[in-house]
Amino acid sequence: MSLRIFGKRSVVALSATALILSLSAGCSRGPSQKERSALEEQRQAALSAEKKLADKKGVINQLEQKLAKGKAKKQALEEKRSATKANLANMK
């Protein structure tokens, strides 16, 4: 949960910064080299954050699948144990 919030916050912050830079450059002839490089750095940071978020979601999905398989295996073993106990009780 905290990973998702962090990812959204960083994207929002980067978007807000890009908007502020674009508005401040709106009155001039065009963005300066410094502003263009700052925007490019922010774009790269946003792409990196989005990739990291996608990777984390993939890891979460894999762990959830592994957990579901483990729970199913546990349930099957508990059923087998109950059946074995019942068979032993019937043998007495």
Tab-separated table of C-alpha atoms in Angstrom:
chain	number	residue	atom	x	y	z
A	1	MET	CA	0.000	0.000	0.000
A	2	SER	CA	2.742	2.464	0.872
A	3	LEU	CA	4.519	1.717	-2.410
A	4	ARG	CA	1.455	2.712	-4.393
A	5	ILE	CA	1.032	5.972	-2.489
A	6	PHE	CA	4.702	6.836	-2.875
A	7	GLY	CA	4.554	6.148	-6.609
A	8	LYS	CA	1.486	8.320	-7.134
A	9	ARG	CA	2.928	11.123	-5.059
A	10	SER	CA	6.139	11.215	-7.043
A	11	VAL	CA	4.286	11.269	-10.361
A	12	VAL	CA	2.011	14.063	-9.120
A	13	ALA	CA	4.969	16.060	-7.807
A	14	LEU	CA	6.849	15.674	-11.064
A	15	SER	CA	3.777	16.690	-13.065
A	16	ALA	CA	3.226	19.757	-10.894
A	17	THR	CA	6.857	20.788	-11.274
A	18	ALA	CA	6.669	20.358	-15.042
A	19	LEU	CA	3.500	22.468	-15.146
A	20	ILE	CA	5.089	25.243	-13.087
A	21	LEU	CA	8.158	25.264	-15.307
A	22	SER	CA	6.069	25.358	-18.463
A	23	LEU	CA	3.937	28.234	-17.141
A	24	SER	CA	6.954	30.257	-16.078
A	25	ALA	CA	8.538	29.769	-19.477
A	26	GLY	CA	5.327	30.725	-21.300
A	27	CYS	CA	6.153	34.438	-21.431
A	28	SER	CA	9.628	34.019	-22.847
A	29	ARG	CA	10.760	33.086	-26.328
A	30	GLY	CA	11.079	29.463	-25.278
A	31	PRO	CA	12.508	27.306	-22.532
A	32	SER	CA	16.163	27.759	-21.808
A	33	GLN	CA	18.622	24.917	-22.033
A	34	LYS	CA	18.608	24.699	-18.242
A	35	GLU	CA	14.799	24.383	-18.178
A	36	ARG	CA	14.840	21.782	-20.952
A	37	SER	CA	17.433	19.706	-19.142
A	38	ALA	CA	15.450	19.986	-15.880
A	39	LEU	CA	12.299	18.834	-17.666
A	40	GLU	CA	14.177	15.952	-19.273
A	41	GLU	CA	15.555	14.880	-15.894
A	42	GLN	CA	12.057	14.977	-14.430
A	43	ARG	CA	10.676	13.012	-17.363
A	44	GLN	CA	13.345	10.363	-16.857
A	45	ALA	CA	12.616	10.268	-13.125
A	46	ALA	CA	8.891	9.837	-13.810
A	47	LEU	CA	9.564	7.001	-16.255
A	48	SER	CA	11.874	5.358	-13.744
A	49	ALA	CA	9.262	5.672	-10.979
A	50	GLU	CA	6.576	4.184	-13.227
A	51	LYS	CA	8.842	1.249	-14.134
A	52	LYS	CA	9.691	0.655	-10.489
A	53	LEU	CA	5.982	0.715	-9.620
A	54	ALA	CA	5.192	-1.796	-12.376
A	55	ASP	CA	8.000	-4.056	-11.139
A	56	LYS	CA	6.693	-3.904	-7.556
A	57	LYS	CA	3.158	-4.714	-8.734
A	58	GLY	CA	4.564	-7.737	-10.571
A	59	VAL	CA	6.328	-8.933	-7.421
A	60	ILE	CA	3.126	-8.462	-5.398
A	61	ASN	CA	1.181	-10.467	-7.981
A	62	GLN	CA	3.711	-13.314	-7.863
A	63	LEU	CA	3.642	-13.407	-4.063
A	64	GLU	CA	-0.166	-13.414	-4.014
A	65	GLN	CA	-0.189	-16.371	-6.425
A	66	LYS	CA	2.362	-18.216	-4.299
A	67	LEU	CA	0.276	-17.552	-1.179
A	68	ALA	CA	-2.884	-18.849	-2.878
A	69	LYS	CA	-1.080	-22.041	-3.930
A	70	GLY	CA	0.231	-22.522	-0.387
A	71	LYS	CA	-3.244	-22.087	1.088
A	72	ALA	CA	-4.699	-24.581	-1.389
A	73	LYS	CA	-1.962	-27.099	-0.548
A	74	LYS	CA	-2.561	-26.606	3.176
A	75	GLN	CA	-6.301	-27.173	2.718
A	76	ALA	CA	-5.676	-30.370	0.744
A	77	LEU	CA	-3.286	-31.679	3.400
A	78	GLU	CA	-5.755	-30.882	6.184
A	79	GLU	CA	-8.482	-32.783	4.322
A	80	LYS	CA	-6.143	-35.749	3.821
A	81	ARG	CA	-5.249	-35.664	7.525
A	82	SER	CA	-8.912	-35.664	8.525
A	83	ALA	CA	-9.624	-38.587	6.217
A	84	THR	CA	-6.667	-40.514	7.641
A	85	LYS	CA	-7.839	-39.877	11.211
A	86	ALA	CA	-11.330	-41.065	10.295
A	87	ASN	CA	-9.930	-44.235	8.723
A	88	LEU	CA	-7.815	-44.942	11.810
A	89	ALA	CA	-10.834	-44.437	14.053
A	90	ASN	CA	-12.852	-46.907	11.957
A	91	MET	CA	-10.116	-49.531	12.232
A	92	LYS	CA	-10.314	-49.663	16.038
